[in-house]
Amino acid sequence: MTRCDVVIRGGTVFDGAGSAPRVADVGVTDGKVVAIGEGLPDGVRTIEAAGKWVMPGMLDVHTHYDAEVLGSPGLGESVRHGVTTVVFGNCSLSTVYADAEDCADMFARVEALPWDAVNAAVKEHKDWDDPKSYAASLAGRPLGANVAALLGHSDIRVAVMGLERAVDGNVEPTAAELDRMRHMLIDALDAGFVGLSTIRSSFSKLEGKRYPTRQLPSTYASWREYAALNEILRQRNRVHQSTPTLTSRLEMARYFAQSAGRFRRPLKTTLIAAADVKADRTTARAAVAAAWLSNKLGGARFRWQHLPVPFEVYADGVDLVVFEEFGSGVAALNIRDVMRRSELLADEGYRRRFRKDLGKRFGPRVWHRNLYDAEIVGCPDAAVIGKSFGQVADERGIHPADALLDLTVAHGSALRWRTVIANDRDDVLDRLQLSPQVQVGFADSGAHLRNMAFYNFGLRLLERVHQRGFMPIEQAVHRLTGELADWYGLDAGQLREGARADITVIDPAGFDGSSAAYAEAPMPGIDVRRMVNRNDRAVAATLVNGHLLYEYGKFAKGFGTDLHAGTFLRAR
């Protein structure tokens, strides 16, 4: 045979479909897998993979890279972890139609991104005016990973109605405006978008100077508006992704009803999130059971998104999205000026409300609000580092809530602390990852830059499986690759002759437990040190479209600047 561009020699090959692995060579030419077998001659480039796993590149289906991809198209934090395809446009947020200021107002607070960075990225780089030209613009950039997109409902609602009307609960779109939104969605699906994203969560607040206390536009829509758009998705077999108000059973019933397909074509629906929430240990079991009933009895095509690692979050002072779930927390986050916020936090009347909110132990919630389970990891007062707010309170003879507020008033964002909100029990994590009612996702890559880092969620799942053995490795690979690609209708997730050469080579010798360690790194193009996870010994190589982009901590020359590897993947 003709000499291949790349030969991956002697690795344990997983096809992404769940088949048993085999030891073989993989040959790549012109961006395609052209041979899988033994004894292939050396390629122009040969990668020695004996003792390593050769698998399709992983998919990350819940990201918010919409702004980052414009200025830093390599998406290196995903590529370095073996991810070769990302999906953005989640949670009703995309940058297809809305102008730069509207995009910044919508993305900044709910996704904890710098307002100026989002505004500048869209303003500087926007050279499209519809989904087709948006897809072409992305495909023409020096992408590292492949990208696929959902169309954000908040995006089209603002473009049609204007921001003021779109976030007014007393205003519904006119028939002409709803028809325009429908045609925007049709144009996006024609351009290859995988579907539509919406949001109902009350956590989702706007940033900016105009309407900083309002929620995202999608939350103000009626179910009649959703149904009109969902019917298009159902006809085209595309995806509805959403962030629900998990505390409302009626809301959840509506999602299940929309997905149902006993007497019609089902609607592919994926929601965040199936999680073993510390605040309510019944959540995970109830979520999986409800999804099973919906799929089995209602003929739905429903999946929960699931993060396969402990849900550990960090906060600077009170800047953390979970404070949006109770009134006094919202009041603090609504004040963006540091001095004015400190005045509020110091007020005794406010503190009474804050203590009462944190003391509530019943009712639906995400955060456990246990300040004995919140460790201080950074503070100018070195004496409190390594202690919980509860411990500090005991030492000072005050309420734990006052310890948090005192330290925040004194040190502002220099006070840094951490807690685990969900997924802290291995046996429950195992069961969730084995459930066909969930799909592996919800990494929120590209968002919450100072709050969490799950860019390497796939590696951490593989490491857990390797160490705990609760499912076969080939099944874990399938869950991270072929299963997601098939569900979203993307040309990805397979390692077979004729397939795209999007390949990850994993070195299991690098599974040393360091993948969960805290780390920070500068974010390209933005004056922010974002949280990351790094284990450069676990990924031996990442190839996208046959291009070798990354090896053991080093990126290829021209990565993200001149090297065009990834492309815009159109949904089938």
Coordinates of C-alpha atoms in Angstrom, one line a residue:
M1 CA 0.0 0.0 0.0
T2 CA 1.0 3.6 -0.4
R3 CA 2.9 5.1 2.5
C4 CA 0.5 6.6 5.0
D5 CA 0.8 10.1 6.4
V6 CA 0.6 8.8 9.9
V7 CA 0.9 5.3 11.3
I8 CA 0.0 4.6 14.9
R9 CA 1.9 1.4 15.7
G10 CA 0.8 -1.5 17.9
G11 CA -1.8 0.1 20.2
T12 CA -4.9 -1.4 21.7
V13 CA -7.5 -0.2 19.2
F14 CA -11.1 0.7 20.3
D15 CA -13.6 1.4 17.5
G16 CA -16.0 3.6 19.5
A17 CA -18.9 1.3 18.8
G18 CA -18.3 -0.8 21.9
S19 CA -16.6 -3.8 20.2
A20 CA -13.9 -5.7 22.0
P21 CA -10.5 -4.0 21.4
R22 CA -7.6 -5.5 19.4
V23 CA -3.9 -4.8 19.0
A24 CA -3.3 -3.3 15.6
D25 CA -1.7 -0.6 13.6
V26 CA -3.8 2.3 12.3
G27 CA -2.9 4.1 9.1
V28 CA -4.0 7.6 8.2
T29 CA -3.9 9.4 4.9
D30 CA -5.5 12.6 3.8
G31 CA -7.5 13.0 7.0
K32 CA -9.0 9.5 6.8
V33 CA -8.3 6.2 8.4
V34 CA -7.2 4.0 5.5
A35 CA -6.0 0.9 7.2
I36 CA -6.3 -1.0 10.5
G37 CA -4.2 -4.1 10.7
E38 CA -0.9 -5.6 11.5
G39 CA 2.5 -4.9 10.0
L40 CA 1.7 -1.6 8.3
P41 CA 4.9 0.0 7.0
D42 CA 6.1 3.2 8.7
G43 CA 4.3 6.3 7.8
V44 CA 5.7 9.7 7.1
R45 CA 5.1 10.1 10.8
T46 CA 5.0 7.0 13.1
I47 CA 3.6 7.0 16.6
E48 CA 4.6 4.1 18.8
A49 CA 1.5 3.1 20.8
A50 CA 2.4 -0.3 22.3
G51 CA 0.7 -0.5 25.7
K52 CA -1.5 2.5 24.9
W53 CA -5.2 2.8 23.9
V54 CA -6.0 4.1 20.4
M55 CA -9.5 5.3 20.3
P56 CA -11.8 7.8 18.5
G57 CA -11.4 11.4 19.7
M58 CA -13.8 12.2 22.5
L59 CA -16.8 14.5 22.2
D60 CA -17.7 17.3 24.7
V61 CA -21.3 18.1 24.0
H62 CA -21.9 20.8 26.6
T63 CA -19.5 23.7 26.2
H64 CA -19.7 27.5 26.1
Y65 CA -16.8 28.1 23.7
D66 CA -19.0 30.5 21.6
A67 CA -16.8 33.5 22.3
E68 CA -13.5 31.8 22.9
V69 CA -13.5 30.0 19.5
L70 CA -13.5 33.4 17.8
G71 CA -10.2 34.6 19.3
S72 CA -8.6 31.4 20.2
P73 CA -9.8 28.8 17.7
G74 CA -7.4 26.1 18.7
L75 CA -9.5 25.3 21.8
G76 CA -6.4 23.8 23.3
E77 CA -7.7 23.1 26.8
S78 CA -10.0 20.4 25.2
V79 CA -7.5 19.1 22.6
R80 CA -4.9 18.5 25.2
H81 CA -7.4 16.2 26.9
G82 CA -8.2 14.1 23.9
V83 CA -11.4 15.9 22.9
T84 CA -11.6 16.3 19.1
T85 CA -15.3 17.5 18.7
V86 CA -17.1 20.1 20.9
V87 CA -20.7 21.3 20.8
F88 CA -21.5 24.9 21.8
G89 CA -24.6 27.0 21.7
N90 CA -26.0 25.3 24.9
C91 CA -28.4 26.8 27.5
S92 CA -30.1 29.1 25.0
L93 CA -26.8 31.0 24.3
S94 CA -25.2 31.4 20.9
T95 CA -23.7 34.3 19.0
V96 CA -25.3 33.7 15.6
Y97 CA -27.8 36.6 15.5
A98 CA -27.5 38.9 18.5
D99 CA -25.2 41.8 18.5
A100 CA -22.0 42.1 20.6
E101 CA -23.6 43.9 23.6
D102 CA -26.6 41.6 23.8
C103 CA -24.3 38.6 23.6
A104 CA -22.1 40.0 26.4
D105 CA -25.2 40.7 28.6
M106 CA -26.5 37.2 28.1
F107 CA -23.2 35.2 28.5
A108 CA -21.3 37.1 31.2
R109 CA -23.2 36.5 34.5
V110 CA -24.8 33.1 33.9
E111 CA -21.6 31.6 32.5
A112 CA -19.2 33.7 34.7
L113 CA -17.3 35.1 31.7
P114 CA -15.8 38.6 31.5
W115 CA -18.3 41.0 29.9
D116 CA -15.6 42.9 28.1
A117 CA -14.1 39.8 26.7
V118 CA -17.4 38.5 25.2
N119 CA -18.3 41.9 23.8
A120 CA -14.9 42.4 22.2
A121 CA -14.7 38.9 20.7
V122 CA -18.1 39.2 19.0
K123 CA -17.6 42.8 17.9
E124 CA -14.1 42.1 16.5
H125 CA -14.7 38.8 14.8
K126 CA -18.3 38.8 13.6
D127 CA -18.3 38.5 9.9
W128 CA -21.6 36.5 9.5
D129 CA -25.2 37.4 9.4
D130 CA -27.0 34.0 9.4
P131 CA -26.3 30.4 10.4
K132 CA -24.9 29.4 7.0
S133 CA -22.3 32.2 7.0
Y134 CA -21.6 31.6 10.7
A135 CA -20.8 27.9 10.0
A136 CA -18.6 29.0 7.0
S137 CA -16.8 31.6 9.2
L138 CA -16.0 29.0 11.9
A139 CA -14.9 26.4 9.3
G140 CA -12.5 29.0 7.8
R141 CA -10.7 29.5 11.1
P142 CA -7.6 27.6 12.3
L143 CA -9.7 25.3 14.5
G144 CA -8.0 22.7 16.6
A145 CA -11.0 20.6 17.6
N146 CA -14.0 20.2 15.3
V147 CA -17.0 22.3 16.3
A148 CA -20.7 21.7 16.1
A149 CA -23.4 24.1 17.2
L150 CA -26.9 24.4 18.7
L151 CA -28.9 27.6 18.0
G152 CA -29.6 29.5 21.2
H153 CA -33.2 30.4 21.8
S154 CA -32.2 33.5 23.8
D155 CA -30.1 34.5 20.8
I156 CA -33.0 34.4 18.3
R157 CA -35.5 35.9 20.8
V158 CA -33.4 39.0 21.3
A159 CA -32.7 39.3 17.6
V160 CA -36.4 39.3 16.8
M161 CA -37.9 41.1 19.8
G162 CA -35.1 43.3 21.1
L163 CA -33.6 42.8 24.5
E164 CA -36.1 45.0 26.4
R165 CA -39.2 43.1 25.1
A166 CA -37.5 39.7 25.2
V167 CA -37.0 39.9 29.0
D168 CA -40.4 41.4 29.8
G169 CA -42.7 38.7 31.3
N170 CA -45.8 40.6 30.1
V171 CA -44.8 40.5 26.5
E172 CA -45.2 37.6 24.1
P173 CA -43.9 37.5 20.5
T174 CA -46.4 38.4 17.9
A175 CA -47.4 35.8 15.3
A176 CA -45.0 37.4 12.8
E177 CA -42.1 37.4 15.4
L178 CA -42.7 33.7 16.3
D179 CA -42.8 32.9 12.6
R180 CA -39.5 34.6 12.1
M181 CA -38.0 32.6 15.0
R182 CA -39.2 29.4 13.3
H183 CA -37.5 30.4 10.1
M184 CA -34.3 31.2 11.9
L185 CA -34.3 27.7 13.4
I186 CA -35.1 26.2 10.0
D187 CA -32.1 28.1 8.4
A188 CA -29.9 26.9 11.2
L189 CA -30.9 23.2 10.8
D190 CA -30.4 23.6 7.0
A191 CA -26.9 24.9 7.8
G192 CA -26.2 21.8 9.8
F193 CA -26.8 22.9 13.4
V194 CA -27.6 20.0 15.7
G195 CA -30.7 21.6 17.2
L196 CA -32.0 24.3 19.5
S197 CA -31.1 25.1 23.1
T198 CA -33.4 26.7 25.7
I199 CA -33.3 27.5 29.4
R200 CA -35.9 27.7 32.2
S201 CA -33.5 27.9 35.2
S202 CA -34.0 30.9 37.5
F203 CA -30.2 30.9 38.0
S204 CA -29.8 32.5 34.5
K205 CA -29.4 36.3 35.0
L206 CA -28.3 39.0 32.6
E207 CA -25.1 41.1 33.1
G208 CA -24.5 44.6 31.9
K209 CA -26.0 48.0 32.7
R210 CA -29.4 47.7 31.1
Y211 CA -31.3 44.8 32.7
P212 CA -28.9 43.2 35.2
T213 CA -31.6 41.7 37.4
R214 CA -33.6 40.1 34.6
Q215 CA -33.3 36.4 33.6
L216 CA -32.2 35.2 30.1
P217 CA -34.8 35.8 27.4
S218 CA -35.6 32.1 26.9
T219 CA -37.0 31.8 30.4
Y220 CA -39.7 34.3 29.6
A221 CA -41.1 32.2 26.7
S222 CA -44.3 30.3 26.9
W223 CA -44.6 26.6 26.3
R224 CA -46.6 27.5 23.2
E225 CA -43.5 29.2 21.9
Y226 CA -41.3 26.2 22.8
A227 CA -43.8 23.8 21.2
A228 CA -43.8 25.7 17.9
L229 CA -40.0 25.4 17.7
N230 CA -39.9 21.8 19.0
E231 CA -42.2 20.7 16.2
I232 CA -39.5 21.7 13.7
L233 CA -36.9 19.8 15.7
R234 CA -39.1 16.8 15.8
Q235 CA -39.7 16.8 12.1
R236 CA -36.0 17.1 11.4
N237 CA -34.9 14.6 14.1
R238 CA -32.7 17.2 15.7
V239 CA -31.9 17.9 19.4
H240 CA -33.6 20.1 22.0
Q241 CA -31.1 20.9 24.8
S242 CA -32.3 22.7 27.9
T243 CA -31.5 23.7 31.4
P244 CA -34.8 23.2 33.4
T245 CA -36.0 24.5 36.7
L246 CA -35.4 21.2 38.4
T247 CA -37.5 22.2 41.4
S248 CA -40.7 22.3 39.4
R249 CA -42.3 18.9 38.7
L250 CA -44.8 20.5 36.3
E251 CA -41.9 21.9 34.2
M252 CA -40.2 18.5 34.1
A253 CA -43.5 16.8 33.1
R254 CA -43.7 19.2 30.1
Y255 CA -40.2 18.3 28.9
F256 CA -41.1 14.6 29.1
A257 CA -44.4 15.3 27.3
Q258 CA -42.7 17.2 24.5
S259 CA -40.2 14.4 24.1
A260 CA -42.8 11.6 24.0
G261 CA -43.3 9.8 20.8
R262 CA -45.9 7.0 21.3
F263 CA -48.2 8.5 18.6
R264 CA -45.8 10.8 16.8
R265 CA -42.1 11.1 16.1
P266 CA -40.2 11.6 19.4
L267 CA -38.2 14.7 20.2
K268 CA -34.6 14.1 21.1
T269 CA -34.3 16.0 24.4
T270 CA -31.3 16.3 26.7
L271 CA -31.3 18.2 30.0
I272 CA -28.8 19.1 32.7
A273 CA -28.3 17.3 34.9
A274 CA -28.4 13.8 36.4
A275 CA -26.3 14.3 39.6
D276 CA -26.0 12.8 43.0
V277 CA -26.7 16.1 44.8
K278 CA -25.5 16.3 48.4
A279 CA -28.5 18.5 49.3
D280 CA -31.0 15.8 48.3
R281 CA -29.8 12.2 48.0
T282 CA -33.0 11.2 46.3
T283 CA -32.4 13.3 43.2
A284 CA -30.3 11.0 41.1
R285 CA -32.5 7.9 41.6
A286 CA -35.6 9.9 40.9
A287 CA -34.2 11.5 37.7
V288 CA -33.1 8.2 36.2
A289 CA -36.4 6.6 37.1
A290 CA -38.5 9.4 35.5
A291 CA -36.4 9.2 32.3
W292 CA -36.8 5.5 32.1
L293 CA -40.6 5.8 32.4
S294 CA -40.7 8.5 29.8
N295 CA -38.6 6.5 27.3
K296 CA -40.1 3.1 28.0
L297 CA -43.7 4.0 28.4
G298 CA -43.9 7.3 26.6
G299 CA -41.7 6.5 23.6
A300 CA -39.5 9.5 24.3
R301 CA -35.9 10.0 23.3
F302 CA -34.8 11.7 26.5
R303 CA -31.4 11.8 28.1
W304 CA -30.0 13.5 31.2
Q305 CA -26.5 15.0 30.8
H306 CA -24.2 13.8 33.5
L307 CA -20.8 14.9 34.7
P308 CA -18.8 11.7 35.5
V309 CA -16.7 13.2 38.3
P310 CA -17.2 14.9 41.6
F311 CA -18.9 18.3 41.1
E312 CA -16.3 20.5 42.9
V313 CA -16.7 24.2 42.7
Y314 CA -14.6 27.2 43.8
A315 CA -15.7 30.7 44.6
D316 CA -14.0 34.1 45.1
G317 CA -16.0 35.7 47.9
V318 CA -19.7 35.2 47.0
D319 CA -19.2 35.0 43.2
L320 CA -20.7 31.6 42.6
V321 CA -23.8 30.7 40.6
V322 CA -25.3 28.7 43.5
F323 CA -25.9 31.9 45.4
E324 CA -28.6 32.6 42.7
E325 CA -30.9 30.0 44.2
F326 CA -31.9 32.0 47.3
G327 CA -33.1 35.6 47.7
S328 CA -30.2 37.1 49.8
G329 CA -27.7 35.5 47.5
V330 CA -29.3 37.0 44.5
A331 CA -29.4 40.4 46.2
A332 CA -25.6 40.3 46.7
L333 CA -24.9 39.2 43.1
N334 CA -27.2 41.9 41.7
I335 CA -24.7 44.5 43.1
R336 CA -21.6 44.4 40.8
D337 CA -19.8 47.3 42.5
V338 CA -17.4 46.0 45.1
M339 CA -17.8 48.8 47.6
R340 CA -21.6 48.7 47.5
R341 CA -21.7 45.0 47.8
S342 CA -19.5 45.1 50.8
E343 CA -21.8 47.6 52.4
L344 CA -24.7 45.2 51.9
L345 CA -22.9 42.2 53.2
A346 CA -22.0 44.2 56.4
D347 CA -25.6 45.2 57.1
E348 CA -27.1 43.3 60.0
G349 CA -30.6 43.3 58.5
Y350 CA -29.1 41.6 55.3
R351 CA -27.2 39.2 57.5
R352 CA -30.3 38.0 59.2
R353 CA -31.9 37.2 55.9
F354 CA -28.6 35.5 54.7
R355 CA -28.4 33.4 57.9
K356 CA -32.1 32.4 57.5
D357 CA -31.6 31.4 53.8
L358 CA -28.5 29.3 54.6
G359 CA -30.2 27.6 57.5
K360 CA -33.1 26.2 55.5
R361 CA -32.7 22.5 55.3
F362 CA -35.9 21.6 53.5
G363 CA -37.2 22.3 50.0
P364 CA -35.6 22.0 46.6
R365 CA -32.1 23.3 46.2
V366 CA -28.8 22.4 44.6
W367 CA -26.2 23.7 47.1
H368 CA -26.1 21.9 50.5
R369 CA -25.3 25.3 52.2
N370 CA -23.3 23.5 54.8
L371 CA -20.4 25.9 55.6
Y372 CA -18.6 23.2 57.6
D373 CA -18.3 21.6 54.1
A374 CA -16.6 24.6 52.5
E375 CA -12.8 24.8 52.7
I376 CA -10.9 28.1 52.5
V377 CA -8.0 27.6 50.1
G378 CA -6.8 31.2 49.7
C379 CA -7.0 34.3 51.8
P380 CA -4.7 37.2 52.9
D381 CA -5.4 36.1 56.4
A382 CA -3.2 32.9 56.3
A383 CA -4.6 31.7 59.7
V384 CA -7.9 30.7 58.0
I385 CA -6.5 28.8 55.1
G386 CA -7.3 25.1 55.2
K387 CA -10.2 25.6 57.5
S388 CA -13.9 25.6 56.8
F389 CA -16.1 28.6 57.5
G390 CA -17.7 26.5 60.2
Q391 CA -14.4 26.0 61.9
V392 CA -13.6 29.7 61.7
A393 CA -17.0 30.5 63.1
D394 CA -16.5 28.1 66.0
E395 CA -13.1 29.7 66.8
R396 CA -14.6 33.2 66.7
G397 CA -17.9 32.4 68.5
I398 CA -20.1 33.5 65.6
H399 CA -22.5 32.0 63.0
P400 CA -20.8 30.2 60.0
A401 CA -22.7 32.6 57.7
D402 CA -21.1 35.6 59.5
A403 CA -17.7 34.0 59.1
L404 CA -18.2 33.8 55.3
L405 CA -19.5 37.4 55.2
D406 CA -16.9 38.8 57.5
L407 CA -14.1 37.4 55.4
T408 CA -15.7 38.5 52.1
V409 CA -16.1 42.0 53.4
A410 CA -12.5 42.1 54.6
H411 CA -10.9 40.5 51.6
G412 CA -13.3 40.5 48.7
S413 CA -12.4 38.3 45.8
A414 CA -9.0 37.5 47.5
L415 CA -11.1 35.0 49.7
R416 CA -11.1 31.7 47.8
W417 CA -12.9 28.6 48.9
R418 CA -14.1 25.3 47.6
T419 CA -16.9 22.8 48.1
V420 CA -18.3 19.6 46.5
I421 CA -21.9 20.0 45.5
A422 CA -22.6 16.6 44.0
N423 CA -21.2 13.3 42.7
D424 CA -19.1 12.5 45.8
R425 CA -20.1 8.8 46.2
D426 CA -18.3 6.4 43.9
D427 CA -21.0 3.7 44.0
V428 CA -23.7 6.2 42.8
L429 CA -21.4 7.6 40.2
D430 CA -20.9 4.1 38.9
R431 CA -24.6 3.5 38.6
L432 CA -25.2 6.8 36.8
Q433 CA -22.4 6.1 34.3
L434 CA -23.9 2.7 33.5
S435 CA -27.4 4.0 33.0
P436 CA -28.7 4.3 29.4
Q437 CA -30.9 7.2 30.6
V438 CA -27.9 9.5 30.9
Q439 CA -25.2 10.7 28.5
V440 CA -21.8 11.8 29.5
G441 CA -21.6 15.6 29.2
F442 CA -22.2 18.8 31.2
A443 CA -18.6 19.8 31.4
D444 CA -19.4 23.5 30.8
S445 CA -16.0 23.8 29.1
G446 CA -15.1 27.4 28.3
A447 CA -17.4 28.9 31.1
H448 CA -17.1 29.5 34.9
L449 CA -13.5 30.3 34.4
R450 CA -12.8 30.8 38.1
N451 CA -15.3 28.3 39.5
M452 CA -14.7 24.9 38.0
A453 CA -12.6 22.9 35.5
F454 CA -13.9 19.7 33.9
Y455 CA -12.1 19.9 30.6
N456 CA -10.6 16.5 31.2
F457 CA -13.9 14.8 32.3
G458 CA -13.4 12.0 29.7
L459 CA -9.9 11.1 30.9
R460 CA -11.2 11.0 34.5
L461 CA -14.0 8.7 33.5
L462 CA -11.5 6.4 31.7
E463 CA -9.2 6.5 34.8
R464 CA -12.1 5.6 37.1
V465 CA -13.1 2.7 34.9
H466 CA -9.5 1.5 34.6
Q467 CA -9.1 1.6 38.4
R468 CA -12.5 0.4 39.5
G469 CA -13.5 -1.9 36.7
F470 CA -17.3 -1.1 37.0
M471 CA -17.7 -1.3 33.2
P472 CA -15.6 -2.6 30.3
I473 CA -13.1 -0.1 28.9
E474 CA -14.7 -0.5 25.4
Q475 CA -18.1 0.5 26.9
A476 CA -16.6 3.6 28.5
V477 CA -14.9 4.6 25.2
H478 CA -18.3 4.1 23.4
R479 CA -20.0 6.4 25.9
L480 CA -17.5 9.1 25.3
T481 CA -17.4 8.8 21.5
G482 CA -19.7 6.8 19.3
E483 CA -22.8 7.0 21.5
L484 CA -22.7 10.8 21.6
A485 CA -21.8 11.2 17.9
D486 CA -24.7 8.9 16.9
W487 CA -27.2 10.7 19.2
Y488 CA -26.2 14.2 18.0
G489 CA -25.9 13.0 14.3
L490 CA -22.3 14.0 13.9
D491 CA -19.5 12.5 11.7
A492 CA -17.3 11.6 14.7
G493 CA -16.8 9.0 17.4
Q494 CA -15.7 6.1 15.1
L495 CA -12.4 4.5 14.4
R496 CA -12.8 2.3 11.3
E497 CA -11.5 2.3 7.8
G498 CA -13.0 5.2 5.9
A499 CA -13.8 7.3 9.0
R500 CA -12.5 10.7 9.8
A501 CA -9.1 10.5 11.4
D502 CA -10.0 12.1 14.7
I503 CA -8.0 9.9 17.1
T504 CA -6.8 10.0 20.7
V505 CA -4.0 7.9 22.0
I506 CA -4.3 7.3 25.8
D507 CA -1.4 6.2 27.9
P508 CA -2.9 4.4 30.9
A509 CA 0.4 4.6 32.7
G510 CA -0.4 8.3 33.1
F511 CA -3.4 7.5 35.2
D512 CA -1.7 8.4 38.5
G513 CA -4.5 10.3 40.3
S514 CA -3.3 13.8 39.3
S515 CA -6.1 14.5 36.8
A516 CA -8.3 16.0 39.5
A517 CA -5.6 18.2 41.0
Y518 CA -6.3 22.0 41.1
A519 CA -4.4 24.0 38.6
E520 CA -4.6 27.4 36.9
A521 CA -3.3 28.7 33.6
P522 CA -3.6 32.0 31.6
M523 CA -6.5 32.1 29.2
P524 CA -5.5 33.0 25.7
G525 CA -6.4 36.6 24.8
I526 CA -8.0 37.4 28.2
D527 CA -6.4 38.7 31.4
V528 CA -7.8 35.8 33.5
R529 CA -6.1 32.8 35.1
R530 CA -8.7 30.2 34.6
M531 CA -9.1 26.9 36.4
V532 CA -7.8 23.9 34.5
N533 CA -7.0 20.3 35.1
R534 CA -3.7 19.0 33.8
N535 CA -2.2 15.5 33.5
D536 CA 0.1 15.7 30.5
R537 CA 1.2 12.0 30.9
A538 CA -2.3 10.6 30.1
V539 CA -2.7 11.8 26.5
A540 CA 0.0 10.6 24.3
A541 CA -1.4 12.1 21.1
T542 CA -4.4 13.9 19.7
L543 CA -5.1 13.9 16.0
V544 CA -7.9 15.9 14.3
N545 CA -8.6 15.3 10.6
G546 CA -5.3 13.4 10.4
H547 CA -3.3 16.3 11.8
L548 CA -1.1 15.5 14.8
L549 CA -2.0 18.4 17.1
Y550 CA -0.7 17.4 20.5
E551 CA 1.7 15.0 22.2
Y552 CA 2.4 14.6 25.9
G553 CA 2.0 18.3 26.8
K554 CA 3.2 19.9 23.5
F555 CA 1.1 21.4 20.7
A556 CA 2.1 21.2 17.1
K557 CA 3.6 24.2 15.4
G558 CA 1.0 26.6 14.2
F559 CA -1.7 25.2 16.5
G560 CA -4.6 27.7 16.7
T561 CA -2.9 30.2 14.4
D562 CA -2.0 28.7 11.0
L563 CA -2.8 25.0 11.3
H564 CA -6.3 24.3 10.1
A565 CA -7.2 20.9 11.5
G566 CA -10.8 21.0 12.7
T567 CA -13.9 22.0 10.8
F568 CA -17.6 22.8 11.4
L569 CA -19.4 19.4 11.6
R570 CA -22.9 19.4 10.1
A571 CA -25.5 17.2 11.7
R572 CA -26.6 14.3 9.6

